[in-house]
Amino acid sequence: MNFRSDNTAPVSPEIIAALTSVNDMPVAAYGEDPWSKRLDETFGEVFERDVRVFTVASGTAANSIAIASATPPWGGVICHREAHISCDECGAPEFYSGGAKLVLVEGPSAKMSAATLKEAVARNTRDIHSIVPAAVSISQATERGAVYAPAEIAALGEVARASKIAFHVDGARFANAVAALGCTPAGITWRGGVDLLAFGATKNGAMAAEAIICFDLDRAEEIARRRKRGGHLFCKGRYPAAQLLAYLKDSLWLKLAARANTLAQQLGEAAAPFLSVPVETNQVFIKPGAAALAKLRSDGADFYDWGEVGAGEARLVVSWNQDEADVKRLCALLRSLQ
Amino acid sequence: MNFRSDNTAPVSPEIIAALTSVNDMPVAAYGEDPWSKRLDETFGEVFERDVRVFTVASGTAANSIAIASATPPWGGVICHREAHISCDECGAPEFYSGGAKLVLVEGPSAKMSAATLKEAVARNTRDIHSIVPAAVSISQATERGAVYAPAEIAALGEVARASKIAFHVDGARFANAVAALGCTPAGITWRGGVDLLAFGATKNGAMAAEAIICFDLDRAEEIARRRKRGGHLFCKGRYPAAQLLAYLKDSLWLKLAARANTLAQQLGEAAAPFLSVPVETNQVFIKPGAAALAKLRSDGADFYDWGEVGAGEARLVVSWNQDEADVKRLCALLRSLQ
Amino acid sequence: MNFRSDNTAPVSPEIIAALTSVNDMPVAAYGEDPWSKRLDETFGEVFERDVRVFTVASGTAANSIAIASATPPWGGVICHREAHISCDECGAPEFYSGGAKLVLVEGPSAKMSAATLKEAVARNTRDIHSIVPAAVSISQATERGAVYAPAEIAALGEVARASKIAFHVDGARFANAVAALGCTPAGITWRGGVDLLAFGATKNGAMAAEAIICFDLDRAEEIARRRKRGGHLFCKGRYPAAQLLAYLKDSLWLKLAARANTLAQQLGEAAAPFLSVPVETNQVFIKPGAAALAKLRSDGADFYDWGEVGAGEARLVVSWNQDEADVKRLCALLRSLQ
Amino acid sequence: MNFRSDNTAPVSPEIIAALTSVNDMPVAAYGEDPWSKRLDETFGEVFERDVRVFTVASGTAANSIAIASATPPWGGVICHREAHISCDECGAPEFYSGGAKLVLVEGPSAKMSAATLKEAVARNTRDIHSIVPAAVSISQATERGAVYAPAEIAALGEVARASKIAFHVDGARFANAVAALGCTPAGITWRGGVDLLAFGATKNGAMAAEAIICFDLDRAEEIARRRKRGGHLFCKGRYPAAQLLAYLKDSLWLKLAARANTLAQQLGEAAAPFLSVPVETNQVFIKPGAAALAKLRSDGADFYDWGEVGAGEARLVVSWNQDEADVKRLCALLRSLQ
């Protein structure tokens, strides 16, 4: 019963098939192939506006290249203390940006409120001796599985616009957020003021397909250059493009995410007394104590400890292809702890 | 008749099959899967010694991360004026290294001789005001399709060792070089003093599989960090690993490369009067004049101009799956020019 | 009555005289002059061991170059939330280090305890996804005027050594700390495990004379390179060297600092009921409320607000040449507030 | 007889006096003092237009910060192969710019012609794989003592404007160029399209006073940030400001430079048969052979060898305060070689 992470899952059959389907002839390299050239238009339809799409090899690359294009080296990027860009990317945003600074803020469920953002901008806007707030970065869904509703995005976007800072979203689990909110992709991105989205597909059924969705077209040329210099302009661009096209086709991305979200809800109900935070997407955080976690493991469940060392907290992640029987078994185990 | 580049070719059936074969269960992410864990050993067998293998998304990433691990920011990296790292990576080595300087040297067929290297080291070894020679980087095969024989590698390696600089090889077409030389991979790498190899598979039948082969194990930790920060630590590591394992299995890599080399020889014979440089691998450089090139194109051949603008020179690249009929047709066209 | 900062003060007569005294003949540039060459030896005597001394133009440069030489780009530098390197250098440490991350910790009087350091190292030592703790940086005296006693330095040094991280001290007001502690310079530096000291003279009577004192001689070459690349290798090295030699001669540095400390004590006594933190060096922090601060200003005192906006807190800094009459007047004003 | 470099000379009495004259009271730090605040206006008068002036500690800093503000990290900076920024700054431009690339061109007397610039822009303007030409950098006077006349500057400026690249001038010896040309400072800077000038005073009688003169005011904020991050915002700004004000006052800068130029002409006449290049400013390049150079040295002349190792070439530099008797003696020695 593997609930460690959605990145342990294999690739969905539709996406594997897409790779094969584009494999039969020579095509231009470096994104000049027919599938790569369709990305802007296809994402444009999904997001209901003109966009530029840049495929890269990882979420870390998508976040870091986007952020580097949104801040000068002397800028500050306001993000949550638990943000992936702060905790899990080995300083990649600092590397790509030439040394910009992540300004950490707090908030429940790893979310940042508009008020917190406003306060952080104000506190860090000083003089030549301090950095300059340049961007805000949030995760949708967050590292604690929470989502920002359209109104929350809009409120953050309003602060960003008023502060003249860019708005970046780490969407490693963007599909899970859209599926959970039942909103349009536009509703939680550019309509709310988002400039740059790191759109993740890998955790939700792709092989290696992440993309920077650029809503602020003025930044496109810079992103193209930073991607190339980072070594993320794929030589055989057709393969990541084909993955993304298959991922979007017939709403596959939302179907896979919705399934994982639904199963996570079942786990959440079974673990109701132990939940650290409400279950909103495909991640479930429980805090039943160290002994209970040990028991779950001895009964065959595999997952990560979470939070402070020794806190007796854990994270359970449901993947796109999670076995329903495993979910049922884990639900039973969780109920038995009560 | 597409002879533009070997990166326009699709993926070999064996490698597509490998992707499918590892796609059936959850496995650990970030290189802790069974296939990724087999890379060191498998490459170790091919190279006849202990190595560390780091998969990345592109040759640019492989080169730049390797080079950054071989030079301080104030170092000089000696390479040929036509080197891919100088001409075609948009400054990626400078980016990854924090601003190291490429020191350009000359030589026929885009090759650097040991004497040239020695002279470049001497000329650039001065005082606190100048950079410090830190590495030499060559391409095997070169950007002009030439190869370095084991003795040439050893001679360069000797200068490098005497100069206390690192030795990096851009092996985007390493397979073509090994196939052409009929040597062992060890014979043109660590046995001759090479510390770091960017091992390319993408141009020779893979989808997106490049690897840094690290012979100097002391650099491995730094490479791991730089790879992560560059966003090149694949989340689902099994897929690039599976590509590389299939690529090496039963010498597939050498078979594909040998086939391309052989067909290129046929082109070279047909174009004998126009050859800019001798044909040694799968690239053919011809200089029949602008009118002749226009004629080839009007007869259906597709390829890049090469060299100085207006020089009437062109590059013909044979891919792993190049249609033999196309080669025959192009041979005929080339002969008809004479 | 200017109590804004010790950097508003002019240059001491001894140091002005030193500049003139070295101004009469051609000498070698770039630190090869007789005075620059005496720096290692003279500082070696003051610090009772072999050291390497690198003059630079500012404290920001001294800190950043030293720190960059103590951490890889993927390293973490543990410092106090109020540290100058975090708040007042516009991201210079991130710039010089190629994107290392400052890890912020808390502590009263802007001091970091050994326990806090140990905890921060442990919390940030994880896996390939996180940065690697590489250095600790403290300020001596701190941004709140406090000092670290030799035993405190030794305790921090022990954690640093056990954690295999470097130990950097921002000594912009190092003289004030030594004068206040009555210790030897060695006692709060290398004897306690300090590897790198940014030794400030500018705030205490020099014109522009800051130096990196390198106790870990293995780092000297790297510092030399980083200084040159940062544009801090003075062409006419005799002038910063002469300043530092005059500053150390006959303990001028300690006399100037002791005088400022003593006058600050007088202010501290006068402001006893309002002190935010105890007065240990030449800085006095008071929190008498916004109205009281307004009154001080209307009575002619000039100083900075401090701490959170609207907190009614202020910083009073005594300079090396502070007019004693001004101190007396300010003492009277402070007493009148009670 | 020291003819090694103008950076071996002491500080002119007027400038030493200026340092003392501003040393008597507390003033605001970080460039908010009265003298720093006068810089923009005073330089504005000299250059006959609105400018922004940024003092820094060295010519390397002035060049690198200016260049970094004129190129993205993926930009190319076209300069002469012998340029100081390429040969003598240990990669500082690459460091400050985040890895931009210097594109080297040739030309007699270390000068670049407009045609050469145009060709270099064209050759380096390609596609996503190559860097983007972003700036041209010349030295005025050049590393071979030559000057660019107003018409030559204008021709370069026209190519720069047409190519949409920035125009930077390394003016380490700008005074010598102006004095030699008898032109206005405006005539060889912004009137000819120059955007950024590194204005040097140190080599011509100052202690440590270099400044970036920014003609393109849109770049000022970025330069201010880069200066701060580089540690070049002087805490006690009055001292570099006072140096520069004294340097400009009553045309001191031009008087000192003119004197040196005139003495260099005398050397040039004495060495006429051996001159490598014509003498235009205060540097004299001679190529009398190794034996002759050895003789000059044994007769008491001190200078650097120049050019290729073993070429028998040397550089003689006349400083602002060069002893006329020394010049006469050296002239006699030079004549005796013929």
Short mmCIF file of C-alpha atoms in Angstrom, two decimals, chain D residues 6-131:
data_model
loop_
_atom_site.label_atom_id
_atom_site.label_comp_id
_atom_site.label_asym_id
_atom_site.label_seq_id
_atom_site.Cartn_x
_atom_site.Cartn_y
_atom_site.Cartn_z
CA ASP D 6 50.25 55.15 -13.60
CA ASN D 7 48.72 53.24 -10.72
CA THR D 8 52.03 53.29 -8.89
CA ALA D 9 51.84 57.06 -8.45
CA PRO D 10 50.74 58.76 -5.24
CA VAL D 11 47.76 61.09 -4.83
CA SER D 12 47.85 64.68 -6.03
CA PRO D 13 48.08 67.36 -3.32
CA GLU D 14 44.77 68.90 -4.34
CA ILE D 15 42.98 65.63 -3.77
CA ILE D 16 44.68 64.93 -0.45
CA ALA D 17 43.66 68.41 0.61
CA ALA D 18 40.09 67.74 -0.40
CA LEU D 19 39.95 64.69 1.85
CA THR D 20 41.01 66.77 4.80
CA SER D 21 38.63 69.57 3.96
CA VAL D 22 35.54 67.38 4.31
CA ASN D 23 36.68 65.73 7.51
CA ASP D 24 35.28 67.94 10.22
CA MET D 25 31.72 67.01 11.12
CA PRO D 26 29.14 64.27 11.06
CA VAL D 27 27.29 63.96 7.79
CA ALA D 28 24.80 61.48 6.44
CA ALA D 29 26.22 58.19 5.23
CA TYR D 30 25.76 56.19 2.03
CA GLY D 31 25.89 59.08 -0.40
CA GLU D 32 23.49 61.41 1.37
CA ASP D 33 26.29 63.80 2.34
CA PRO D 34 26.57 67.23 0.68
CA TRP D 35 29.54 66.31 -1.50
CA SER D 36 28.07 63.10 -2.87
CA LYS D 37 24.89 64.99 -3.62
CA ARG D 38 26.84 67.45 -5.71
CA LEU D 39 28.27 64.75 -7.99
CA ASP D 40 25.39 64.51 -10.43
CA GLU D 41 25.33 68.23 -10.94
CA THR D 42 29.08 68.69 -11.23
CA PHE D 43 29.53 65.86 -13.68
CA GLY D 44 26.44 67.13 -15.46
CA GLU D 45 28.24 70.40 -16.07
CA VAL D 46 31.35 68.68 -17.29
CA PHE D 47 29.36 66.43 -19.60
CA GLU D 48 26.82 69.10 -20.58
CA ARG D 49 23.74 67.05 -19.75
CA ASP D 50 21.82 65.28 -17.03
CA VAL D 51 23.76 62.30 -15.70
CA ARG D 52 23.76 59.95 -12.73
CA VAL D 53 27.09 59.30 -11.02
CA PHE D 54 27.92 56.22 -8.99
CA THR D 55 31.24 56.09 -7.18
CA VAL D 56 32.86 52.69 -6.72
CA ALA D 57 36.18 51.42 -5.40
CA SER D 58 37.87 50.28 -8.59
CA GLY D 59 37.80 50.40 -12.34
CA THR D 60 36.96 46.72 -12.39
CA ALA D 61 33.86 47.45 -10.35
CA ALA D 62 32.91 50.42 -12.52
CA ASN D 63 33.22 48.39 -15.70
CA SER D 64 31.54 45.26 -14.39
CA ILE D 65 28.58 46.93 -12.74
CA ALA D 66 27.98 49.10 -15.79
CA ILE D 67 28.23 46.14 -18.13
CA ALA D 68 25.98 43.98 -15.97
CA SER D 69 23.38 46.71 -16.24
CA ALA D 70 23.68 46.65 -20.00
CA THR D 71 23.31 42.96 -20.76
CA PRO D 72 21.11 40.08 -19.70
CA PRO D 73 22.97 36.97 -18.50
CA TRP D 74 22.50 35.50 -21.96
CA GLY D 75 23.94 38.54 -23.69
CA GLY D 76 27.17 39.02 -25.54
CA VAL D 77 29.47 41.96 -24.88
CA ILE D 78 31.60 42.75 -27.88
CA CYS D 79 35.06 44.01 -26.96
CA HIS D 80 38.64 43.95 -28.19
CA ARG D 81 40.75 40.87 -27.50
CA GLU D 82 43.15 43.03 -25.48
CA ALA D 83 40.42 44.79 -23.49
CA HIS D 84 40.99 45.17 -19.76
CA ILE D 85 37.58 43.63 -19.11
CA SER D 86 38.70 40.50 -20.93
CA CYS D 87 42.32 40.19 -19.82
CA ASP D 88 42.69 41.84 -16.45
CA GLU D 89 39.55 41.59 -14.37
CA CYS D 90 39.58 37.88 -13.50
CA GLY D 91 36.16 37.46 -15.04
CA ALA D 92 34.49 40.26 -13.08
CA PRO D 93 32.12 41.17 -15.93
CA GLU D 94 30.99 37.56 -16.13
CA PHE D 95 30.52 37.52 -12.36
CA TYR D 96 28.49 40.70 -12.12
CA SER D 97 26.39 39.91 -15.18
CA GLY D 98 25.52 36.38 -14.15
CA GLY D 99 27.50 34.80 -16.93
CA ALA D 100 27.31 37.04 -19.98
CA LYS D 101 29.89 36.28 -22.65
CA LEU D 102 32.64 38.56 -23.91
CA VAL D 103 32.85 38.34 -27.68
CA LEU D 104 36.41 39.19 -28.71
CA VAL D 105 37.32 41.10 -31.86
CA GLU D 106 40.58 42.32 -33.32
CA GLY D 107 41.93 45.68 -34.42
CA PRO D 108 45.20 47.63 -34.42
CA SER D 109 46.16 49.59 -31.29
CA ALA D 110 43.52 47.66 -29.36
CA LYS D 111 40.82 49.64 -31.17
CA MET D 112 37.59 48.34 -32.63
CA SER D 113 36.24 49.83 -35.82
CA ALA D 114 32.57 50.37 -36.55
CA ALA D 115 32.82 47.85 -39.37
CA THR D 116 34.26 45.26 -37.04
CA LEU D 117 31.49 45.90 -34.55
CA LYS D 118 28.84 45.58 -37.21
CA GLU D 119 30.30 42.32 -38.42
CA ALA D 120 30.51 40.95 -34.88
CA VAL D 121 26.90 41.81 -34.17
CA ALA D 122 25.79 40.13 -37.37
CA ARG D 123 27.84 37.01 -36.81
CA ASN D 124 26.56 36.55 -33.29
CA THR D 125 22.89 37.22 -33.96
CA ARG D 126 21.43 33.80 -34.56
CA ASP D 127 18.78 31.86 -32.73
CA ILE D 128 17.79 30.51 -29.36
CA HIS D 129 21.00 28.45 -29.18
CA SER D 130 23.35 31.39 -29.33
CA ILE D 131 23.81 34.34 -27.08
#
